Coordinates of C-alpha atoms in Angstrom, one line a residue:
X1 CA 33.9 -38.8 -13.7
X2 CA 31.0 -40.2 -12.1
X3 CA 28.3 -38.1 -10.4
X4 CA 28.4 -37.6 -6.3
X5 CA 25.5 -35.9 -4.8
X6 CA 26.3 -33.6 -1.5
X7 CA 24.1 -36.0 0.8
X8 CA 22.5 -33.3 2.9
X9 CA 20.8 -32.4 -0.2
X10 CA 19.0 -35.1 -0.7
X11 CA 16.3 -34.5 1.8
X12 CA 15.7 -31.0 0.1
X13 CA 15.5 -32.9 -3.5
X14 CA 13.2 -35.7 -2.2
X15 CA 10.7 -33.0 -0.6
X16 CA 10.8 -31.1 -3.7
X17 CA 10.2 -33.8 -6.1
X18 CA 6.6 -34.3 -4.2
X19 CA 5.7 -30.7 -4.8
X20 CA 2.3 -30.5 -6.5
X21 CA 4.0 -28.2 -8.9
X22 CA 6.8 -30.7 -9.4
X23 CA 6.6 -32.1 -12.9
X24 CA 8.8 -35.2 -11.6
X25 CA 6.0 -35.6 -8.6
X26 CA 4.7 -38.4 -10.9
X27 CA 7.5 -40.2 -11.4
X28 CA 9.9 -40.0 -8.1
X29 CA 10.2 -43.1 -6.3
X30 CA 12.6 -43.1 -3.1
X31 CA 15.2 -45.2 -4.2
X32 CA 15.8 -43.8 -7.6
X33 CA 18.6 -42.1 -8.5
X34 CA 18.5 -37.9 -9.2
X35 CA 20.8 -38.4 -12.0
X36 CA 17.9 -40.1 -14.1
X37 CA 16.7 -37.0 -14.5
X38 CA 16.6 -35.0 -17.3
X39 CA 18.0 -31.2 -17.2
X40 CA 14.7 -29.9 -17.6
X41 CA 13.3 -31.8 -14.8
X42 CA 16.2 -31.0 -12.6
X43 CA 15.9 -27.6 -13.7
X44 CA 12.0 -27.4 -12.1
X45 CA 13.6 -28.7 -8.7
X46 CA 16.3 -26.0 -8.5
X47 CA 13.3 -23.4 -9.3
X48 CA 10.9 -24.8 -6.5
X49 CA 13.6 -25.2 -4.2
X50 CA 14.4 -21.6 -5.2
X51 CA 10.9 -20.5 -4.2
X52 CA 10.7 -22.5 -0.8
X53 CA 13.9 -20.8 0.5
X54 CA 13.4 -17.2 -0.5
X55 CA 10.1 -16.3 -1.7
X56 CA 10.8 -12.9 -4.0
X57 CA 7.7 -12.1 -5.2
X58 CA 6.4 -11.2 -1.8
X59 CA 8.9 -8.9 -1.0
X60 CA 7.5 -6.5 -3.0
X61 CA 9.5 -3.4 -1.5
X62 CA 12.5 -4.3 -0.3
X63 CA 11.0 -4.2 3.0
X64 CA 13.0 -4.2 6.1
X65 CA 12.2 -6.9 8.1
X66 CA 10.5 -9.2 5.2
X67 CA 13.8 -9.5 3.1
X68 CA 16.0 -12.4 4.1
X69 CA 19.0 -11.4 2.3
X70 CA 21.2 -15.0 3.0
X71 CA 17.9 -16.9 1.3
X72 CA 19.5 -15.0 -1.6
X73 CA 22.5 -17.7 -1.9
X74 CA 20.1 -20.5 -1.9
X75 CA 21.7 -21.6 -4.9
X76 CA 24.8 -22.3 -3.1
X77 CA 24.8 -25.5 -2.1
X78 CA 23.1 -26.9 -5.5
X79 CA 25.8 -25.6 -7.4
X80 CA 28.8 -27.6 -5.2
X81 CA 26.6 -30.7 -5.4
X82 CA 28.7 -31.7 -9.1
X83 CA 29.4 -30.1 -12.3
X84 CA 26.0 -30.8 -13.7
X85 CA 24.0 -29.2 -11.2
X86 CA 26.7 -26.3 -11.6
X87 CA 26.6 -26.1 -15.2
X88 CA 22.8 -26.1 -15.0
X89 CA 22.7 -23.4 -12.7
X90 CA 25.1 -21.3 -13.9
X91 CA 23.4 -21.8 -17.8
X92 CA 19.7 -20.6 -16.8
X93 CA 20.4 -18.3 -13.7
X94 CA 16.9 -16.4 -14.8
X95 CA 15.0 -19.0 -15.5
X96 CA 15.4 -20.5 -11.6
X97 CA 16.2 -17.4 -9.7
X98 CA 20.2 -17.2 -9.2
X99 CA 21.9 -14.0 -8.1
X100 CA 24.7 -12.5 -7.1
X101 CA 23.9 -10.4 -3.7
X102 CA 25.9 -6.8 -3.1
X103 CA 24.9 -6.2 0.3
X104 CA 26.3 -5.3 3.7
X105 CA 29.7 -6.9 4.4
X106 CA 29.8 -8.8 0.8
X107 CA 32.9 -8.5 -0.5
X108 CA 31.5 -7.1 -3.3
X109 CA 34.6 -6.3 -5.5
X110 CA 36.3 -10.1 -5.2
X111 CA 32.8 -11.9 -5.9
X112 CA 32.0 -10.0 -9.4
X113 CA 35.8 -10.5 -9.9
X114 CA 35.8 -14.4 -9.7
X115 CA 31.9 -15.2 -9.9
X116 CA 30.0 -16.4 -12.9
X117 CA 28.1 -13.4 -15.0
X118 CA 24.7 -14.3 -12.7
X119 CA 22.2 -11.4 -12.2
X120 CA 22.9 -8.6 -9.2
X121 CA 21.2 -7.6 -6.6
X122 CA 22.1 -4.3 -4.8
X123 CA 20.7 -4.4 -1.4
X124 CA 21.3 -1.8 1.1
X125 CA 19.4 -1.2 3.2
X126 CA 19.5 0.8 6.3
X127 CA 21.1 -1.6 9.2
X128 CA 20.1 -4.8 8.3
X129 CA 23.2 -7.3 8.3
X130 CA 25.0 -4.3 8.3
X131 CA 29.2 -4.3 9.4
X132 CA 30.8 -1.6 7.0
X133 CA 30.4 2.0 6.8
X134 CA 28.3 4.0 4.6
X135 CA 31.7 5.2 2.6
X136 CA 32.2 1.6 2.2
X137 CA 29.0 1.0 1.2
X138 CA 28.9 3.5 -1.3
X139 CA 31.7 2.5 -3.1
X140 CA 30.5 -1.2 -3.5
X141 CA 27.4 0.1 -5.3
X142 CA 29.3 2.0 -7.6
X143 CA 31.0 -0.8 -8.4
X144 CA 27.3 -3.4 -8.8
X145 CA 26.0 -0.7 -11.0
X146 CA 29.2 -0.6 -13.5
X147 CA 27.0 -3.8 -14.7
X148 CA 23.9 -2.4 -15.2
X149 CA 23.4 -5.0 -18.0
X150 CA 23.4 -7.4 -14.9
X151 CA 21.5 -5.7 -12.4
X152 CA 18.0 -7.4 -11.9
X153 CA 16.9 -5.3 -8.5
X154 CA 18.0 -2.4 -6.9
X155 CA 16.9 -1.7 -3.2
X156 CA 18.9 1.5 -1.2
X157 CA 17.9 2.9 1.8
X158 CA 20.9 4.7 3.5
X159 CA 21.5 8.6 4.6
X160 CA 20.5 11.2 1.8
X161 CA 24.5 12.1 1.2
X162 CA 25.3 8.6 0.4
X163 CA 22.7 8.3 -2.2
X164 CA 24.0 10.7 -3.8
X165 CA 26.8 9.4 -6.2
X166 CA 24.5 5.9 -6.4
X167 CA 21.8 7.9 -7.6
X168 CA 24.1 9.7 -10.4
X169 CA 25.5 6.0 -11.3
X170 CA 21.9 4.9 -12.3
X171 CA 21.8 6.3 -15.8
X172 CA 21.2 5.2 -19.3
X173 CA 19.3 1.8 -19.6
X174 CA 19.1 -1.0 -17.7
X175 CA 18.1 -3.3 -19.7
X176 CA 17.0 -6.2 -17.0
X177 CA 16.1 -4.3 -14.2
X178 CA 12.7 -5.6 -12.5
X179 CA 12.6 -3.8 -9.0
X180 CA 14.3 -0.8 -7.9
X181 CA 13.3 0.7 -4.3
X182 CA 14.9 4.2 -3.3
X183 CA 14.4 5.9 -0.2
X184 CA 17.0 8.3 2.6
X185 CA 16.5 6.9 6.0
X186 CA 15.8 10.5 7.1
X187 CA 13.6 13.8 5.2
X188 CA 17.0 14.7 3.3
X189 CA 18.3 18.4 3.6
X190 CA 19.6 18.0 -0.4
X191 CA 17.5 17.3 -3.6
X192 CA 17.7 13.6 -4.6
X193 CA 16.7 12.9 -8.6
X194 CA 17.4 10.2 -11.0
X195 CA 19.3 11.0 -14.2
X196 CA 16.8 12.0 -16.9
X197 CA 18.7 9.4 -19.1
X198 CA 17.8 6.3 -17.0
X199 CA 15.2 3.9 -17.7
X200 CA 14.7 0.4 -17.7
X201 CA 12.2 -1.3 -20.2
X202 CA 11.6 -4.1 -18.3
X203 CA 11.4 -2.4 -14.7
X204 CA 8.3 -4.4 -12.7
X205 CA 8.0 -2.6 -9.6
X206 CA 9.3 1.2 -8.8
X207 CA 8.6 2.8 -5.1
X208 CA 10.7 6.3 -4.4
X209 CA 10.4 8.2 -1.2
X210 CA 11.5 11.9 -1.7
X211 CA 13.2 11.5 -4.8
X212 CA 12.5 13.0 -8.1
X213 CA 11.3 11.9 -11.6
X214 CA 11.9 14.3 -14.1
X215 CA 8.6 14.8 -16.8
X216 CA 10.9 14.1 -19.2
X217 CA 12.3 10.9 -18.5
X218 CA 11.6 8.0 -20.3
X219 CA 11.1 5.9 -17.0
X220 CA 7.7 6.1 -17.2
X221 CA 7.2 6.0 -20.6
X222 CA 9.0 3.2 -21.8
X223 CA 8.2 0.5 -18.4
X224 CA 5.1 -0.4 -20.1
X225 CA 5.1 -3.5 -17.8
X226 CA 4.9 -2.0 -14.5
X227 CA 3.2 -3.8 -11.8
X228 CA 3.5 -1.2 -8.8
X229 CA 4.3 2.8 -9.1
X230 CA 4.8 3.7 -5.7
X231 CA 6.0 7.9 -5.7
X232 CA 6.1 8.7 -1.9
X233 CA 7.1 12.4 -0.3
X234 CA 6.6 13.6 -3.8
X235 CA 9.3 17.2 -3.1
X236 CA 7.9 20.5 -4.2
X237 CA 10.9 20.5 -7.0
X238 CA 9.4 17.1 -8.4
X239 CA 6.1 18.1 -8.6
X240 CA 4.0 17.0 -11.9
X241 CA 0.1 18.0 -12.9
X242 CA -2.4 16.0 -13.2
X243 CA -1.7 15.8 -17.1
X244 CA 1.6 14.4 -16.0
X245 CA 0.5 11.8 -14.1
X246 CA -2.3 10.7 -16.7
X247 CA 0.1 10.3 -19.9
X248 CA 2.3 8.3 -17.8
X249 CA -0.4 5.9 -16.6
X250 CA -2.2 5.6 -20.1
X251 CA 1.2 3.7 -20.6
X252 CA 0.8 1.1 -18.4
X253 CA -2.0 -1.4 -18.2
X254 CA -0.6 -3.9 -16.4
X255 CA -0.2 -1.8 -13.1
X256 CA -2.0 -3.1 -10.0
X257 CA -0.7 -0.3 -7.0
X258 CA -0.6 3.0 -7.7
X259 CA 1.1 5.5 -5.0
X260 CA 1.2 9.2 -4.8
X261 CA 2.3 10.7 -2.0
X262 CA 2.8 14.8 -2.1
X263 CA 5.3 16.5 0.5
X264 CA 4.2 19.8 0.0
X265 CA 0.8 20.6 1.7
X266 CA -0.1 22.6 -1.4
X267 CA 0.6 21.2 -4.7
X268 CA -1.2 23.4 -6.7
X269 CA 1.0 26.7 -5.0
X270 CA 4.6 24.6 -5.8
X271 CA 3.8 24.8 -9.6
X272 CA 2.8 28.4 -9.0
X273 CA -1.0 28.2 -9.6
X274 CA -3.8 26.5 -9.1
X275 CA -5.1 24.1 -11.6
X276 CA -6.0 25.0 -14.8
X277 CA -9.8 25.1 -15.8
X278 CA -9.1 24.2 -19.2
X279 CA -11.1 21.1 -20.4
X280 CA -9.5 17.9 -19.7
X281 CA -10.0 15.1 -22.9
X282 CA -7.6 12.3 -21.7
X283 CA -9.1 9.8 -20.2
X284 CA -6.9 6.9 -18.9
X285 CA -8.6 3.0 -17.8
X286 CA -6.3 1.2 -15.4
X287 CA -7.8 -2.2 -15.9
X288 CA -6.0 -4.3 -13.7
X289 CA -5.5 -2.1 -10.3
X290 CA -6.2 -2.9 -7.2
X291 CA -5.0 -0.4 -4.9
X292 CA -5.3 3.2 -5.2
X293 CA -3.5 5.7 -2.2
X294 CA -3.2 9.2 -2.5
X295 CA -1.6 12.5 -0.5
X296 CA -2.3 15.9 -1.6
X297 CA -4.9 18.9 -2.7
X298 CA -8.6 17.7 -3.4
X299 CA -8.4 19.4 -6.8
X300 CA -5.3 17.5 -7.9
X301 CA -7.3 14.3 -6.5
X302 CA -10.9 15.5 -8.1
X303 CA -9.4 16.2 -11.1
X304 CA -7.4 12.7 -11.1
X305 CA -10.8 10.7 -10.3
X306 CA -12.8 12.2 -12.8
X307 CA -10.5 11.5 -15.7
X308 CA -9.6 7.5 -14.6
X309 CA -11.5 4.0 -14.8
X310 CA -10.3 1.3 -12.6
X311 CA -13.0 -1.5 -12.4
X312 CA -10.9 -3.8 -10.8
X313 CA -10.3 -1.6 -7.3
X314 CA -10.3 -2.7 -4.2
X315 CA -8.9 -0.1 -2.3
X316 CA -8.9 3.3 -2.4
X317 CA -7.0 5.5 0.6
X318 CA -7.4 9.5 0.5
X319 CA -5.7 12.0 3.2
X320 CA -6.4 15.3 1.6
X321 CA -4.6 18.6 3.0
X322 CA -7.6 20.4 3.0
X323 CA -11.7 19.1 3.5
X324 CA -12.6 20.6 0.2
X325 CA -15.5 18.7 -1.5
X326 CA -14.9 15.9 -4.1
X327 CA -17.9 16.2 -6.1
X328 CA -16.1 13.0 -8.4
X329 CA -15.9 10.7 -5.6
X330 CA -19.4 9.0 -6.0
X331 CA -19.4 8.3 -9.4
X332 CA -15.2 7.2 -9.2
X333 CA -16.5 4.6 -6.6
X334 CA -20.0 3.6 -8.2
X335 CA -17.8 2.4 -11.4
X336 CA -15.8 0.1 -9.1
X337 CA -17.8 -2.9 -8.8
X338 CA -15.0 -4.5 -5.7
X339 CA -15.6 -1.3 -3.6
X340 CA -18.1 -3.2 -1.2
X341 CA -18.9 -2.8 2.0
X342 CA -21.9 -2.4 4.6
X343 CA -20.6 0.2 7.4
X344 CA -19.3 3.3 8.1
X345 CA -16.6 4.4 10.8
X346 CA -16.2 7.8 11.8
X347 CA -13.2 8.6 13.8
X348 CA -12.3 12.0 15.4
X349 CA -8.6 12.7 16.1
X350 CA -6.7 15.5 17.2
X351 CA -5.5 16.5 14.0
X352 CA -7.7 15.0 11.3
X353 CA -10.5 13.2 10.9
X354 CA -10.9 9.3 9.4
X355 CA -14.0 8.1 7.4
X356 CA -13.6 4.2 7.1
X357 CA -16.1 2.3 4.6
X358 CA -15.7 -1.9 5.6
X359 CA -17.4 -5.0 5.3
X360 CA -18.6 -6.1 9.0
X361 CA -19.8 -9.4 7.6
X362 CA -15.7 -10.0 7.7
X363 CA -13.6 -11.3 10.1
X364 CA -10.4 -10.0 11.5
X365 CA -7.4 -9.6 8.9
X366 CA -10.4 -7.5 6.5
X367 CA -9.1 -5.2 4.7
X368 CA -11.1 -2.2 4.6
X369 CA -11.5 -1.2 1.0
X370 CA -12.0 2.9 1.8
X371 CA -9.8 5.0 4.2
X372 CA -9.9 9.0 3.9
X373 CA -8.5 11.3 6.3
X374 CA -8.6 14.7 5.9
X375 CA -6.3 17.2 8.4
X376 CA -8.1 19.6 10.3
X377 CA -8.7 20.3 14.0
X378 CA -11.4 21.5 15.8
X379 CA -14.9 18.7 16.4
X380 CA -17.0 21.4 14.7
X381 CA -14.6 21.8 11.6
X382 CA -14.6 17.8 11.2
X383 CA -18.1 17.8 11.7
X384 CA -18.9 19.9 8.7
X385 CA -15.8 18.4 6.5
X386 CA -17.5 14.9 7.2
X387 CA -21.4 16.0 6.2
X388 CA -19.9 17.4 3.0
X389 CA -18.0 14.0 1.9
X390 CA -21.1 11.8 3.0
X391 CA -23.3 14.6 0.8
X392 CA -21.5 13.5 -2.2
X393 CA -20.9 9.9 -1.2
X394 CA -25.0 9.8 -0.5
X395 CA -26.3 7.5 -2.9
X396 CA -23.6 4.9 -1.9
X397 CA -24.6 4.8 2.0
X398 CA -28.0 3.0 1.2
X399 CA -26.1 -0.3 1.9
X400 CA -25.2 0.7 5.1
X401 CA -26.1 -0.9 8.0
X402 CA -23.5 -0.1 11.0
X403 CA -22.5 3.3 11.8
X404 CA -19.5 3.5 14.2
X405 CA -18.1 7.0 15.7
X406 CA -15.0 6.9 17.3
X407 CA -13.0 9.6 19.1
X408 CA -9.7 10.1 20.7
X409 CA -8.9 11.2 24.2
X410 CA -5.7 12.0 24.9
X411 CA -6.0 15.2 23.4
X412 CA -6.7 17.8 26.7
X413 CA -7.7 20.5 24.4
X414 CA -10.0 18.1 22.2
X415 CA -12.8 18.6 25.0
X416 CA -16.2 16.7 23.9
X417 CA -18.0 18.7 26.8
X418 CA -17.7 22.2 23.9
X419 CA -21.3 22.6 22.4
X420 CA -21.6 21.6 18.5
X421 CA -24.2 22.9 16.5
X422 CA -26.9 20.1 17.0
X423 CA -27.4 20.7 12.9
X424 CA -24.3 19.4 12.0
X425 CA -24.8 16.2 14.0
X426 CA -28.5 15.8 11.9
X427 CA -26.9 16.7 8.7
X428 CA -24.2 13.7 9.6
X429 CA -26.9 10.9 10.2
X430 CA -29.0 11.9 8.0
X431 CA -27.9 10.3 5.1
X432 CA -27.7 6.5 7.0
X433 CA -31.7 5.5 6.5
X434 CA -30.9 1.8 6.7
X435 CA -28.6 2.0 9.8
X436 CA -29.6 -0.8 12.6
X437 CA -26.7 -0.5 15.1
X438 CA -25.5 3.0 15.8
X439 CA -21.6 2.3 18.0
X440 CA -20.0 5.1 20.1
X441 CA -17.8 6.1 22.6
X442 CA -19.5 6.7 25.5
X443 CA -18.1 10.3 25.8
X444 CA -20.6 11.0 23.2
X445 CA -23.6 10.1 24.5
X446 CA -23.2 11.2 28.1
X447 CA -25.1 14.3 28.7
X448 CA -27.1 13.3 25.5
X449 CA -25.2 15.4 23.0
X450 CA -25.5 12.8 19.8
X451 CA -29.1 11.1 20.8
X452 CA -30.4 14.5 21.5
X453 CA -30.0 15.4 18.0
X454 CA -32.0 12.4 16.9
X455 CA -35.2 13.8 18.4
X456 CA -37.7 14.9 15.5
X457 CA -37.8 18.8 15.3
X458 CA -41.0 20.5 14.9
X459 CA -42.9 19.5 12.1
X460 CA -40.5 16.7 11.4
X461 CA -41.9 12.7 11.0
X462 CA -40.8 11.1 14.5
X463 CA -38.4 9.2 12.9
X464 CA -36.6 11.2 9.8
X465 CA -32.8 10.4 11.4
X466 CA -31.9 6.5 11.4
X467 CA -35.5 5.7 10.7
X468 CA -34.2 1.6 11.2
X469 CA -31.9 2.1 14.3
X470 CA -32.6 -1.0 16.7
X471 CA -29.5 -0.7 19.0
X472 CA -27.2 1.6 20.2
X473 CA -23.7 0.3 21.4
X474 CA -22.1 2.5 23.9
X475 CA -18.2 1.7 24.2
X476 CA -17.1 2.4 28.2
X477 CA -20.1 2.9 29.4
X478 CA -21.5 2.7 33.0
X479 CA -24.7 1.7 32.3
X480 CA -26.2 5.3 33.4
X481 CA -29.5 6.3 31.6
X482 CA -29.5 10.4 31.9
X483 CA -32.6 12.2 31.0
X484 CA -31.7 12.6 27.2
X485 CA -31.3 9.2 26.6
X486 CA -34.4 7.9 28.5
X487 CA -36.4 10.6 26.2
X488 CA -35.2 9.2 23.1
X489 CA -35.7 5.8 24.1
X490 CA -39.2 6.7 25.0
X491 CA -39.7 8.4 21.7
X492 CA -38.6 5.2 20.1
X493 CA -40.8 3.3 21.8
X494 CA -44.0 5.2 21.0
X495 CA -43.4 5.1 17.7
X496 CA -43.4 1.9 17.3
X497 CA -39.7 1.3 16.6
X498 CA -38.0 0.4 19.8
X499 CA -34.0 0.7 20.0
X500 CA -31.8 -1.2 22.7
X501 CA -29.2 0.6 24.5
X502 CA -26.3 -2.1 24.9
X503 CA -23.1 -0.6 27.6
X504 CA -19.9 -2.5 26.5
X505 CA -16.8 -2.1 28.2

């Protein structure tokens, strides 16, 4: 029977064909006929047409809002085209990206019944294209993962008592799983863990949120090629030293994100003690990761950064429970050669405290490659946690040249007017001698509070805080000089270093 080519296709093929990655780009001429093709040629064209429609890769976490589930029957149309195409697709459904899609309102049971054995992808999650029930939904899964040796990606995010009997169903291997995203739409009241049976050699990317890894599975032991380990809402049942954590990663050097998210405010207390001081030998290089984020105790996190290399970081993000020191920080971030940056922002909130190290040379869409907040209240208590962390971070604050200090003020009991220890202001400048532009609110200047503190003490060379300072940027200002500030200016000015005080609204 001769060949007949769906006509609305056509378009589609043509554009494809000119794709610089198009090996038939060369060759295609308008008039020609697609069936001159070879099947490895046509083969190319079903995979870039693949990639223009439903671009996987970026949808790293299933996320809701970036996942266009229907680009997921892209193949479709190609395979109605004639029995070539269909025989083609149906042959190499890896090789070009061809699933079968369990999702809200599939008919899940009557499409593995009568479909071709392509790869599955279980997607649920929360309410997106969603028209059945949870019970309904629940019993579709269980049906998807009857063949695991099909399942290719796994993505569930529905209430904590319907991931229950999933969860359970996801045991013993899976032998061409690449992605599998778990996470209750709400904290669940029950324990959520995966069988300690399960693993899946070939699994690529892993994110949980409040569900458990045993220490003994093989999960992370055997997925030697993970790309992304994202363990979010770590629960108190599921915690794991830093030991743990450390063998695991020693097995995986192809891992660019790395997650770890404790629930519990204290760690250390969960696993009834605090961290052993027995030496620590392992030492574990991460060669190819990029991002590091962390929750939990500063010992866990000192103890973490003092046993691992990763010269090819580009962001680190800390919030620590506690504003303990971490007396491993400076040396973790001189070994990181991608770690750059050139200012400093300080922001005080209500509950915590942000330091921010960015590049200011960059342009909106910069991602800054440090973020640590630490949770504690009061402006005196963030005060002293911050002079500790830029203590130890010292040596690395030469290259700064912009200091920013932001505050919030919503917070009625978070009054600025409440005298702070002028010390503790000096001790926090005091490390930034090649600062040029100092930028605050303007709550902090009025009444001369911060530039009070820059005034030499007795005995001290006129210029021992921000010795470079040549503007300072006040953020909702009036333009009001009170006698503080027209004392420090002065002071400035004599000593030969004048500094220019810029109101900005």
């Amino acid at each position: 029977m001769p060949h007949s080519t769906n006509a609305s296709c056509l378009p589609i093929i043509g554009r494809l064909c000119r794709h610089p990655l198009s090996r038939v780009s060369l060759y295609w001429r308008p008039h020609a006929s697609i069936h001159m093709l070879d099947d490895d040629a046509l083969l190319n064209i079903f995979y870039l047409y693949g990639l223009d429609v439903w671009d996987e890769e970026n949808d790293d976490d299933f996320s809701v809002g970036k996942f266009h589930w229907k680009g997921a029957h892209w193949w479709y149309k190609l395979a109605h085209v004639c029995r070539r195409w269909r025989r083609l697709i149906f042959a190499s459904p890896v090789h070009i990206g061809a699933h079968l899609l369990c999702t809200h309102g599939m008919p899940v049971a009557r499409m593995l019944a009568h479909s071709p054995p392509l790869p599955i992808i279980i997607y649920y999650m929360g309410n997106v294209g969603k028209t059945t029930a949870e019970d309904e939904d629940e019993e579709d899964i269980l049906l998807a993962l009857q063949h695991r040796d099909r399942v290719r990606r796994i993505g569930l995010s529905l209430p904590a008592a319907n991931l229950l009997k999933p969860m359970r169903a996801i045991d013993q291997e899976f032998p061409i799983l690449e992605r599998l995203f778990i996470a209750p739409l709400a904290v669940p009241t029950t324990s959520l863990a995966l069988p300690i049976s399960f693993h899946a050699p070939h699994l690529r990317r892993l994110v949980l949120s409040y569900v458990a890894v045993q220490t003994g599975s093989p999960l992370l032991t055997a997925a030697v090629g993970l790309v992304t380990l994202k363990l979010a809402h770590i629960p108190p049942s599921a915690y794991f030293d830093p030991d743990n954590l450390l063998a695991w990663l020693s097995l995986m050097p192809r891992l660019e994100i790395l997650v770890v998210d404790f629930h519990s405010d204290d760690p250390n207390r969960v696993a009834g003690g605090q961290l052993p001081d027995t030496p620590r030998m392992m030492h574990v290089t991460l060669p190819c990761l990029r991002l590091f984020v962390f929750q939990g105790e500063s010992a866990y996190l000192g103890d973490l950064l003092a046993r691992i290399s990763t010269p090819a970081l580009e962001q680190l993000r800390i919030e620590s429970f506690t504003s303990s020191t971490l007396p491993q920080l400076s040396q973790f971030m001189g070994a990181t050669e991608n770690l750059r940056f050139n200012a400093v922002r300080l922001k005080f909130l209500r509950d915590v405290f942000e330091i921010v190290l960015t590049d200011d040379s960059h342009g909106e869409g910069w991602t800054d490659p440090f973020r640590m907040r630490i949770r504690c209240g009061h402006l005196d208590l963030q005060l002293a946690s911050a002079v500790r962390i830029f203590r130890e971070l010292w040596s690395s604050l030469f290259v700064v040249v912009k200091l920013i200090l932001d505050y919030e003020v919503l917070s009625p009991w978070f009054d600025w007017r409440e005298e702070v220890d002028r010390t503790l202001w000096r001790e926090l400048l005091r490390p930034f001698s090649h600062v040029t532009t100092l930028r605050v609110e303007d709550g902090l200047l009025r009444g001369g509070k911060l530039l009070r503190s820059l005034q030499s003490d007795n005995g001290e060379p006129p210029l021992g805080l921000l010795p470079e300072l040549k503007q300072v940027v006040s953020r909702g200002g009036v333009g009001y000089h009170d006698a503080e500030t027209i004392s420090f200016l002065n002071a400035r000015q004599i000593a030969g270093v004048p500094v220019t005080l810029v109101y900005e609204q």
